[in-house]
XYZ file of C-alpha atoms in Angstrom:
564
model
C 25.361 11.637 27.316
C 22.764 14.394 27.581
C 19.242 13.343 28.540
C 16.135 14.600 26.754
C 13.209 14.116 29.095
C 10.137 15.967 30.337
C 10.559 17.465 33.775
C 7.958 16.009 36.135
C 7.346 17.357 39.620
C 5.690 15.797 42.652
C 2.845 17.912 44.073
C 3.730 19.562 47.367
C 1.689 20.292 50.457
C 1.237 23.655 52.145
C 4.604 23.267 53.867
C 6.434 22.701 50.590
C 6.945 18.998 51.134
C 6.198 16.330 48.565
C 2.812 14.761 49.123
C 3.060 11.162 50.242
C 2.047 8.669 47.540
C 1.581 11.389 44.925
C 2.684 10.897 41.328
C 5.098 13.248 39.634
C 3.278 15.163 36.932
C 3.856 17.462 33.980
C 1.328 19.879 32.467
C -0.678 18.702 29.460
C 0.809 21.571 27.434
C 4.091 19.621 27.295
C 2.391 17.014 25.113
C 0.494 19.210 22.658
C 3.256 20.494 20.298
C 3.551 18.595 17.017
C 6.380 18.080 14.552
C 6.180 20.368 11.458
C 5.649 17.324 9.203
C 2.837 15.932 11.376
C -0.238 16.033 9.121
C -2.912 13.522 10.243
C -5.697 15.175 8.232
C -3.881 14.701 4.933
C -2.813 11.171 5.879
C -6.450 10.299 6.555
C -7.390 11.572 3.091
C -4.664 9.516 1.436
C -5.596 6.378 3.355
C -9.291 6.758 2.472
C -8.475 7.271 -1.218
C -6.282 4.164 -1.000
C -9.006 2.046 0.633
C -12.167 3.460 -0.947
C -15.456 1.877 0.117
C -16.985 2.675 3.490
C -13.888 4.401 4.871
C -14.172 7.059 2.171
C -17.819 7.272 1.142
C -19.251 7.291 4.670
C -16.750 9.837 5.954
C -19.025 12.877 5.549
C -16.476 15.380 6.826
C -13.837 14.226 4.343
C -16.304 13.878 1.462
C -17.372 17.505 1.915
C -13.726 18.476 1.357
C -12.833 16.319 -1.658
C -16.362 16.016 -3.091
C -17.824 19.464 -2.354
C -21.261 20.715 -3.420
C -21.591 22.608 -6.684
C -21.962 26.374 -6.609
C -25.377 27.258 -5.122
C -26.371 23.569 -5.152
C -29.464 22.783 -3.087
C -28.630 20.733 -0.007
C -31.218 18.074 -0.936
C -29.574 17.527 -4.329
C -26.096 17.404 -2.761
C -27.291 14.876 -0.166
C -28.679 12.687 -2.961
C -25.404 12.912 -4.904
C -23.481 11.924 -1.768
C -25.781 8.949 -1.240
C -25.242 7.795 -4.838
C -21.480 8.477 -4.930
C -19.038 5.656 -5.548
C -15.304 5.394 -6.057
C -13.028 3.044 -7.985
C -9.885 2.494 -5.851
C -7.300 2.254 -8.632
C -4.886 3.874 -6.171
C -5.112 0.866 -3.851
C -4.406 -1.488 -6.749
C -1.352 0.546 -7.789
C 0.082 0.703 -4.269
C -0.474 -3.031 -3.832
C 1.230 -3.747 -7.153
C 4.217 -1.688 -6.030
C 4.605 -3.665 -2.799
C 4.299 -6.977 -4.673
C 6.698 -5.729 -7.343
C 9.384 -4.778 -4.826
C 9.155 -8.146 -3.081
C 8.953 -10.155 -6.306
C 12.716 -10.349 -5.791
C 12.490 -11.733 -2.234
C 14.271 -9.995 0.619
C 17.057 -12.232 1.908
C 18.868 -11.968 5.246
C 22.281 -13.602 5.521
C 25.841 -13.204 6.760
C 28.633 -11.196 5.198
C 30.879 -14.241 5.369
C 29.852 -16.762 2.743
C 28.626 -20.203 3.800
C 28.008 -18.906 7.330
C 24.652 -19.500 8.952
C 22.766 -16.827 10.842
C 23.153 -16.991 14.624
C 20.279 -18.863 16.233
C 18.449 -15.814 17.600
C 18.566 -13.936 14.288
C 17.457 -16.984 12.320
C 14.384 -17.123 14.564
C 13.926 -13.341 14.443
C 13.799 -13.369 10.646
C 10.972 -15.923 10.901
C 9.054 -14.140 13.659
C 9.493 -10.526 14.795
C 6.445 -10.455 17.083
C 6.441 -10.094 20.850
C 7.403 -13.304 22.687
C 4.299 -15.213 23.652
C 2.122 -13.666 20.971
C 0.019 -16.308 19.225
C 0.372 -14.925 15.700
C 3.722 -14.811 13.936
C 5.037 -12.102 11.634
C 8.238 -12.648 9.657
C 10.691 -9.838 9.059
C 9.701 -9.779 5.401
C 6.002 -9.452 6.291
C 6.731 -6.725 8.825
C 8.859 -4.713 6.411
C 6.257 -5.156 3.643
C 3.610 -3.677 5.954
C 5.944 -0.794 6.720
C 6.443 -0.193 2.995
C 2.676 -0.179 2.439
C 2.271 2.473 5.141
C 5.124 4.547 3.705
C 3.667 4.427 0.185
C 0.435 5.844 1.627
C 1.721 8.294 4.263
C 5.387 8.668 3.254
C 6.730 7.606 6.666
C 6.346 4.357 8.591
C 7.555 3.923 12.175
C 8.717 0.818 14.021
C 9.766 0.378 17.631
C 12.382 -2.157 18.637
C 11.652 -3.393 22.144
C 12.823 -5.940 24.697
C 10.726 -7.948 27.171
C 10.683 -6.839 30.782
C 12.070 -9.652 32.894
C 12.277 -9.305 36.659
C 15.519 -9.983 38.485
C 19.232 -9.435 37.980
C 21.502 -11.558 35.823
C 25.093 -12.493 36.457
C 26.041 -12.796 32.806
C 24.726 -12.467 29.248
C 24.000 -16.209 29.041
C 21.633 -16.060 32.015
C 19.977 -12.999 30.535
C 19.561 -14.843 27.234
C 18.041 -17.904 28.918
C 15.560 -15.714 30.806
C 14.341 -14.229 27.520
C 15.413 -10.699 28.423
C 17.244 -10.312 25.098
C 14.441 -11.578 22.846
C 13.982 -8.360 20.887
C 10.803 -7.834 18.883
C 9.232 -5.223 16.611
C 6.118 -3.101 17.025
C 4.610 -0.944 14.275
C 3.420 2.545 15.250
C 0.940 4.499 13.169
C 2.400 7.809 11.940
C -0.529 9.597 13.644
C 0.815 8.345 16.994
C 4.356 9.676 16.602
C 3.713 13.241 17.721
C 7.092 14.926 17.756
C 10.807 14.208 17.461
C 14.167 15.811 16.911
C 17.213 14.694 14.915
C 20.924 15.544 14.926
C 23.099 16.635 12.018
C 23.269 13.005 10.807
C 19.460 12.764 10.752
C 19.535 10.307 13.670
C 16.829 10.656 16.299
C 17.763 12.500 19.477
C 14.374 11.972 21.106
C 10.819 11.091 20.099
C 7.348 11.179 21.637
C 4.627 8.629 20.897
C 0.996 8.349 21.979
C -1.569 5.624 22.592
C -5.286 6.383 22.944
C -7.683 3.869 24.444
C -11.309 3.883 25.498
C -11.841 0.683 27.421
C -15.055 -0.596 28.901
C -13.796 -2.514 31.892
C -17.176 -4.122 32.641
C -20.717 -4.243 31.202
C -21.753 -1.751 33.894
C -19.358 0.842 32.461
C -19.482 2.814 29.232
C -16.770 4.032 26.870
C -16.934 7.689 27.782
C -13.572 7.500 29.581
C -10.530 8.176 27.350
C -6.927 7.459 28.336
C -3.946 9.003 26.605
C -0.527 7.457 27.208
C 2.552 9.399 26.103
C 5.998 7.777 25.892
C 9.151 9.859 25.547
C 12.258 8.066 24.265
C 15.800 9.341 24.164
C 19.106 7.523 23.658
C 19.362 6.399 27.266
C 15.871 5.704 28.550
C 12.151 6.379 28.464
C 9.289 8.032 30.368
C 5.600 7.090 30.294
C 2.918 9.648 31.160
C -0.823 9.066 31.411
C -4.012 11.122 31.658
C -7.665 10.056 31.704
C -10.632 12.263 30.834
C -14.127 12.124 29.391
C -15.083 12.960 25.821
C -17.202 15.922 26.877
C -14.403 17.398 28.984
C -11.047 17.220 27.144
C -7.917 18.222 29.079
C -6.650 21.775 29.240
C -3.012 22.840 28.976
C -2.611 23.218 32.746
C -4.066 19.810 33.661
C -1.524 17.404 35.236
C -0.360 14.304 33.364
C 0.987 11.568 35.659
C 4.433 10.009 35.239
C 3.564 6.310 35.602
C 6.807 4.687 34.474
C 10.384 5.504 33.551
C 13.700 3.741 33.195
C 16.801 3.094 31.132
C 17.163 0.965 28.036
C 20.157 -0.787 26.477
C 19.914 0.474 22.876
C 22.187 3.547 23.225
C 19.974 5.124 20.554
C 16.312 6.031 20.244
C 14.673 2.622 19.634
C 12.299 4.018 16.983
C 13.111 3.589 13.302
C 11.694 5.409 10.293
C 11.102 4.239 6.773
C 10.778 7.592 5.028
C 10.437 7.649 1.246
C 11.473 10.599 -0.927
C 8.653 12.531 -2.581
C 9.367 10.812 -5.899
C 8.472 7.431 -4.378
C 5.554 8.617 -2.213
C 2.874 6.914 -4.304
C -0.354 8.202 -2.753
C 0.873 11.784 -2.619
C 1.509 11.685 -6.370
C -1.880 10.104 -7.063
C -3.976 12.246 -4.718
C -4.943 14.991 -7.219
C -5.922 12.468 -9.904
C -7.753 10.227 -7.407
C -9.715 13.199 -6.079
C -10.543 14.344 -9.621
C -11.598 10.797 -10.521
C -14.042 10.742 -7.613
C -15.501 14.115 -8.612
C -15.716 13.682 -12.394
C -16.821 10.051 -12.413
C -19.751 10.854 -10.146
C -20.605 14.029 -12.071
C -20.752 11.990 -15.272
C -22.866 9.260 -13.731
C -25.195 11.804 -12.124
C -25.743 13.452 -15.513
C -26.293 10.075 -17.187
C -28.762 9.109 -14.480
C -30.645 12.359 -14.947
C -30.764 11.825 -18.708
C -32.149 8.306 -18.188
C -34.850 9.736 -15.949
C -35.804 12.775 -17.973
C -38.765 14.759 -16.643
C -41.955 15.366 -18.627
C -42.705 19.023 -19.253
C -46.111 20.183 -20.555
C -46.306 23.299 -22.722
C -49.975 24.349 -22.887
C -51.544 26.737 -25.294
C -53.847 29.536 -24.170
C -57.188 28.432 -22.810
C -58.858 31.639 -24.063
C -59.029 31.913 -27.789
C -59.501 35.126 -29.711
C -62.290 36.188 -31.984
C -60.350 35.058 -35.021
C -58.586 32.139 -33.314
C -61.068 30.163 -31.252
C -59.846 27.144 -29.240
C -61.429 23.752 -28.891
C -63.277 22.534 -25.844
C -60.320 20.391 -24.702
C -57.980 23.374 -24.720
C -60.312 25.377 -22.565
C -59.545 23.045 -19.641
C -56.611 24.591 -17.735
C -55.934 21.249 -15.961
C -55.999 19.074 -19.054
C -52.360 18.032 -18.541
C -53.035 16.379 -15.171
C -56.700 15.393 -15.007
C -56.641 12.810 -17.806
C -55.471 9.215 -17.388
C -52.192 8.218 -19.034
C -50.976 4.864 -20.272
C -51.833 2.093 -22.704
C -55.467 2.160 -23.829
C -56.028 5.780 -22.830
C -56.375 8.720 -25.208
C -55.747 12.287 -24.105
C -57.561 15.248 -25.610
C -55.350 18.302 -26.123
C -55.475 21.619 -27.861
C -53.709 22.281 -31.135
C -51.172 24.553 -29.400
C -50.303 22.029 -26.671
C -47.115 19.966 -26.680
C -45.234 17.710 -24.213
C -41.480 17.055 -24.068
C -39.062 15.103 -21.907
C -36.403 17.438 -20.527
C -33.000 16.238 -19.332
C -29.389 17.395 -19.246
C -27.583 17.783 -22.577
C -25.555 14.713 -23.561
C -23.015 16.371 -25.868
C -20.345 16.430 -23.144
C -20.679 12.795 -22.054
C -17.931 11.507 -24.373
C -15.514 14.184 -23.221
C -16.362 13.526 -19.553
C -15.677 9.808 -20.043
C -12.297 10.591 -21.609
C -11.572 12.859 -18.654
C -12.309 10.028 -16.225
C -10.045 7.676 -18.196
C -7.328 10.325 -18.202
C -7.445 10.540 -14.395
C -7.206 6.747 -14.180
C -4.257 6.579 -16.573
C -2.526 9.478 -14.848
C -2.518 7.592 -11.548
C -0.747 4.717 -13.271
C 1.621 6.977 -15.170
C 2.932 8.917 -12.160
C 3.777 5.597 -10.509
C 5.510 4.113 -13.568
C 2.701 1.615 -14.083
C 1.010 2.980 -17.188
C 0.815 -0.505 -18.673
C -0.920 -2.071 -15.694
C -4.438 -0.879 -16.453
C -4.672 -0.400 -20.186
C -8.011 -0.216 -21.970
C -9.372 -3.706 -22.565
C -12.119 -2.794 -25.024
C -12.065 -4.335 -28.484
C -11.578 -0.940 -30.111
C -8.420 -0.139 -28.171
C -5.080 -0.565 -29.902
C -2.516 -2.891 -28.429
C 0.611 -1.288 -27.140
C 3.694 -1.805 -29.241
C 6.339 -4.197 -28.002
C 8.768 -1.297 -27.611
C 6.293 0.677 -25.480
C 5.722 -2.357 -23.271
C 9.448 -2.813 -22.792
C 9.827 0.850 -21.828
C 7.000 0.598 -19.304
C 8.431 -2.605 -17.885
C 11.868 -1.022 -17.498
C 10.311 2.033 -15.858
C 8.391 -0.082 -13.343
C 11.490 -2.140 -12.564
C 13.460 1.045 -11.868
C 10.713 2.140 -9.472
C 10.843 -1.208 -7.655
C 14.629 -1.123 -7.518
C 14.818 2.383 -6.053
C 12.099 1.602 -3.529
C 13.862 -1.647 -2.641
C 17.014 0.291 -1.692
C 15.144 2.203 1.008
C 13.386 -0.939 2.221
C 16.664 -2.857 2.438
C 18.357 -0.074 4.421
C 15.372 0.062 6.764
C 15.471 -3.695 7.379
C 19.202 -3.533 8.043
C 18.687 -0.632 10.451
C 16.112 -2.675 12.366
C 18.516 -5.607 12.715
C 21.367 -3.350 13.840
C 19.100 -1.760 16.451
C 18.170 -5.230 17.679
C 21.889 -6.031 17.994
C 22.472 -2.810 19.935
C 19.664 -3.635 22.357
C 21.161 -7.098 22.885
C 24.537 -5.475 23.661
C 26.127 -7.157 20.655
C 28.557 -5.700 18.202
C 27.779 -5.748 14.493
C 27.226 -9.446 13.833
C 27.839 -9.083 10.100
C 24.273 -9.559 8.879
C 23.438 -8.327 5.381
C 20.098 -7.727 3.680
C 19.870 -8.413 -0.047
C 17.263 -8.855 -2.754
C 14.634 -6.397 -4.020
C 16.944 -5.393 -6.863
C 16.496 -7.850 -9.762
C 13.154 -7.983 -11.486
C 11.666 -9.630 -14.508
C 8.307 -7.919 -14.782
C 6.519 -9.416 -17.769
C 2.959 -8.806 -18.804
C 1.080 -12.085 -18.943
C -0.385 -11.462 -22.393
C 2.991 -10.633 -23.934
C 4.620 -13.548 -22.163
C 2.032 -15.995 -23.454
C 2.407 -14.676 -27.007
C 6.175 -15.197 -26.832
C 5.763 -18.672 -25.367
C 3.390 -19.695 -28.175
C 5.811 -18.237 -30.724
C 8.695 -20.336 -29.380
C 6.435 -23.386 -29.174
C 5.480 -22.936 -32.830
C 9.112 -22.961 -33.938
C 9.182 -26.742 -33.352
C 12.611 -26.710 -31.723
C 13.533 -30.347 -31.120
C 14.473 -29.992 -27.457
C 12.624 -31.720 -24.612
C 14.570 -29.640 -22.077
C 13.423 -26.402 -23.724
C 9.847 -27.694 -23.836
C 9.892 -28.524 -20.116
C 11.423 -25.194 -19.121
C 9.085 -23.226 -21.362
C 5.939 -24.819 -19.937
C 7.190 -24.504 -16.364
C 7.881 -20.812 -16.961
C 4.358 -20.317 -18.322
C 2.945 -21.901 -15.151
C 5.059 -19.631 -12.932
C 4.132 -16.415 -14.741
C 0.431 -17.084 -15.143
C -0.295 -19.051 -11.974
C 2.498 -17.971 -9.652
C 0.138 -16.094 -7.335
C -1.966 -19.166 -6.590
C 0.628 -21.944 -6.726
C 2.672 -22.879 -3.686
C 6.347 -23.839 -3.889
C 5.372 -27.468 -3.343
C 2.881 -27.376 -6.224
C 5.482 -25.857 -8.540
C 7.866 -28.689 -7.664
C 5.132 -31.217 -8.458
C 4.482 -29.546 -11.827
C 8.198 -29.552 -12.593
C 8.435 -33.259 -11.793
C 5.344 -34.057 -13.893
C 6.820 -32.210 -16.863
C 10.049 -34.148 -16.373
C 8.147 -37.443 -16.329
C 5.770 -36.748 -19.220
C 8.036 -34.960 -21.711
C 10.658 -37.545 -22.601
C 13.488 -37.472 -25.115
C 11.846 -40.192 -27.236
C 9.043 -37.813 -28.221
C 11.556 -35.592 -30.043
C 13.579 -36.589 -33.099
C 16.963 -35.775 -31.686
C 20.017 -37.253 -33.453
C 22.313 -39.358 -31.331
C 25.320 -37.575 -29.878
C 28.853 -38.584 -30.724
C 31.123 -39.814 -27.898
C 32.852 -36.421 -27.832
C 29.483 -34.623 -27.620
C 28.316 -36.957 -24.882
C 31.493 -36.165 -22.919
C 30.986 -32.417 -23.419
C 27.347 -32.664 -22.251
C 28.350 -34.619 -19.147
C 31.044 -32.067 -18.333
C 28.607 -29.174 -18.698
C 26.044 -30.863 -16.461
C 28.766 -31.480 -13.896
C 29.770 -27.821 -14.012
C 33.257 -28.554 -15.433
C 33.432 -25.477 -17.664
C 37.118 -25.916 -18.552
C 36.657 -29.504 -19.743
C 33.483 -28.585 -21.614
C 35.267 -25.755 -23.359
C 38.204 -27.919 -24.279
C 36.056 -30.519 -25.989
C 33.534 -28.100 -27.450
C 32.390 -28.628 -31.015
C 31.017 -25.795 -33.105
C 29.136 -25.835 -36.366
C 31.225 -24.590 -39.265
C 29.919 -22.555 -42.147
C 29.870 -25.696 -44.291
C 27.533 -27.373 -41.803
C 30.198 -29.698 -40.304
C 31.261 -29.834 -36.660
C 34.823 -29.041 -35.636
C 36.921 -27.910 -32.656
C 37.120 -24.283 -31.578
C 40.858 -24.330 -32.269
C 40.279 -25.543 -35.814
C 37.880 -22.689 -36.420
C 40.321 -20.192 -34.932
C 43.018 -21.433 -37.314
C 40.654 -21.325 -40.285
């Protein structure tokens, strides 16, 4: 198999011999090219619009791009507008709702063969994908959810599958397993740190280059002026690690040497980096960016104008101090400083001329209503482009409630979004597991990833209305009453109730809603038998003894009705 590595050379002395103890190096220019899709500036903008708060509002360089000064605006006014600016991160809410929506049908990992348990390692891996020895755990579901969050913001999320380095040689796979050398784990890599890569005709990685930047202060006597860049090149057979250290005031030049500090083979037989790349139609923040940027601009323009109107400035229009022969002026009007040399306030009277007047001057307010509608349009557009137009509807008393049909359409649209996104997430999770198997030198162990495909997204207000409607029908069924109230608890309190608490609620409903509280007629022996068969899951027996209500209100067998 062809290798895709960076050629590193050991420095030579004047006689052309390799210098003793010298590292092989490659020029810094080998590490500066970037993939055509590498766009850290735009990713930073999307992430700041997702987060809002300090990350956005205190990023002066970014704010000058997405919140620029007005034409010929004085720098003092612009600085004041920047200081007063704020942002409502609806985009973050929408992205978070999408992640929660996708995983509302939990991701399940199992075996292709039914009633077969996961092998021990994979059962543990699903519970914890973190590096062996790490104090905090991260389940596969949590890891994949974080990857989805990154992909919704930046389109692509990257994960590295790695194996621990264990010294020594092993006689067989069992010894290697006992030593922990096959305990694969996952590491997330920020898209900004995957610099370049190449793929084959099947879109599989041929090689990839990653970067780590650190600025460590090794002791209190040191400072953080020293910067270290570590570049790792992966191909399908092995890896190389290069390193260079420099100071902030003297960045490296293309010709500067970068040391090869580590290299070796790996067991994956593929590049051990995996991508979760969403199509443009599912790239949430990219679709919301124009509306989010417009929301920031127009919301703050509106509030600036409102603030100016609330603090209108007093203008004095003074008549002439010199009257004419036929139009003399009073003594008060002869004072050119009469607008500023008299006390103002309660209990004070000002003397003015008959041609004097004072007015408060502020911006016109005629456009405020339109500006507010524009802001609301930007907000709604962010929800609409992500199939969540019903998530943030107007809650004012004057707003009209959405029709039941419109709500159903929005719910179906959101569920389709979750389902399509779930397909990519499921394939990504499966790819991670298969890469783990490859690194462990195992054939396909028959693991399948399911879930993230069936959703029942109900708005809480509509659900409660339906529950009250059913409750008001006075259906004499304790089972229905228990199930209905349990469902209400799940929908309205599911985010704050644990599985154990839901079980307690279910048991309490079972204990407190008894059959005696409903006027249910006693069942006949045949009906009792049918009920027992249905509870036991004996569908054939239940069907055979089934009774149905005839048109005349009597109960008879299915066969009798078929004959009639």
